[in-house]
């Protein structure tokens, strides 16, 4: 373990250095995301002594946000520099009705639609923009499939940072409006997410901006760990035996797995095994297809699905998601757009919870894994709902509507037979 100079703003952070995921080369904490030796992605490495200071009690005494886990995140402990809209500590709902419909014994839904901008992205953005601020940036930017755009625009506005957000020009209206309303710069690109991402990498080389999913991506990605920590804490400091997670780049899945590993290593939970399951839409399923075929590499695809928030055709963390699923003995599945809509409706009609398309993907994939005997119906399971149905109304608007439309008279109502 080499000692690298820490930026002053990170002096009291448990983060120690950036570590290459492939060759283990280490560099000082800085706004960089690829290894200068082998070009593989960099990941935050921690000081084990600083991590060991974190206890259940110190976490429980913290705020009702992701920042109760500040001692496990790459951020300074100075609250004044944090970019915090209150992400995290979203409900873990016991989903007995859905469990019954699926033939499962014990099922929970971790409902991240309850975040400030109604998706799980608030977790990663809060950590990424806090790091960006610590590095002294005044402009933040991102390439987004929608939810990230919402969250970056809102968080940046809250602390007076400039945001320049790039999206594909065919996004759902809900996501465009929910980004534009903050009055920041929003650029729609004639192309898909992968085109937007490529453009952003080019802009990042020339502008001194913090790109949430480029140069500050190592910090961004760590925010997803809080979805692992919270579930364990909400279960009474226990790791669930099975978790089902939607995948876009695959980062969230790998970080929930990393979080469970850290909690175990730190003795914050008793040692117990867990299995990680990944969900994609068939119209953009490069990671699940690699799993299905036993490939080690992920072959890029051109996305075509209503699950736009998961529509990353060339997923940066695909190979690592495959590793996590294979290592833990889980599985992956992918489902058609029709099944996505059925998944949304099943969750809504059993649990009173309206999820965006990504949630529909995850519910439908769980059902498929059960039907194929790839997941244990008797083992306690947590399903991650990562976004709000109000963001993707178009997905179901054609499928549901009023039971009847009638004149405002009692007799007209009685004629419907709905009384
Ligand atoms: C971004 C996103 C995900 C997962 O993203 P990863 O790139 O795999 O970390 C899941 N659900 C929703 C709704 C998202 O916006
Ligand atoms: Zn390397």
Short mmCIF file of N, CA, C and O in Angstrom, two decimals, residues 199-209 211 215:
data_model
loop_
_atom_site.label_atom_id
_atom_site.label_comp_id
_atom_site.label_asym_id
_atom_site.label_seq_id
_atom_site.Cartn_x
_atom_site.Cartn_y
_atom_site.Cartn_z
N UNK A 199 -19.72 11.66 -27.34
CA UNK A 199 -19.56 13.11 -27.47
C UNK A 199 -19.06 13.71 -26.16
O UNK A 199 -18.16 14.56 -26.15
N UNK A 200 -19.64 13.25 -25.05
CA UNK A 200 -19.24 13.79 -23.74
C UNK A 200 -17.78 13.51 -23.42
O UNK A 200 -17.08 14.36 -22.85
N UNK A 201 -17.30 12.32 -23.79
CA UNK A 201 -15.89 12.00 -23.56
C UNK A 201 -15.00 12.98 -24.31
O UNK A 201 -13.96 13.41 -23.82
N UNK A 202 -15.44 13.37 -25.51
CA UNK A 202 -14.67 14.33 -26.32
C UNK A 202 -14.70 15.72 -25.68
O UNK A 202 -13.68 16.39 -25.57
N UNK A 203 -15.90 16.14 -25.25
CA UNK A 203 -16.02 17.45 -24.61
C UNK A 203 -15.19 17.48 -23.32
O UNK A 203 -14.53 18.45 -23.00
N UNK A 204 -15.22 16.35 -22.59
CA UNK A 204 -14.50 16.26 -21.31
C UNK A 204 -13.00 16.51 -21.49
O UNK A 204 -12.34 17.02 -20.59
N UNK A 205 -12.46 16.15 -22.66
CA UNK A 205 -11.03 16.36 -22.90
C UNK A 205 -10.70 17.83 -23.06
O UNK A 205 -9.55 18.23 -22.88
N UNK A 206 -11.71 18.62 -23.43
CA UNK A 206 -11.44 20.02 -23.75
C UNK A 206 -11.98 21.03 -22.76
O UNK A 206 -11.54 22.18 -22.73
N UNK A 207 -12.95 20.62 -21.95
CA UNK A 207 -13.54 21.56 -20.99
C UNK A 207 -13.15 21.16 -19.57
O UNK A 207 -13.07 19.97 -19.27
N UNK A 208 -12.98 22.16 -18.73
CA UNK A 208 -12.62 21.88 -17.35
C UNK A 208 -13.89 21.71 -16.51
O UNK A 208 -14.19 22.51 -15.64
N UNK A 209 -14.65 20.69 -16.85
CA UNK A 209 -15.90 20.39 -16.16
C UNK A 209 -15.81 19.04 -15.44
O UNK A 209 -15.06 18.16 -15.88
N UNK A 211 -17.48 15.79 -15.24
CA UNK A 211 -18.47 14.92 -15.90
C UNK A 211 -18.79 13.77 -14.96
O UNK A 211 -17.93 12.94 -14.65
N UNK A 215 -15.01 11.85 -15.81
CA UNK A 215 -13.85 12.01 -14.92
C UNK A 215 -14.14 11.85 -13.43
O UNK A 215 -13.24 11.54 -12.66
#
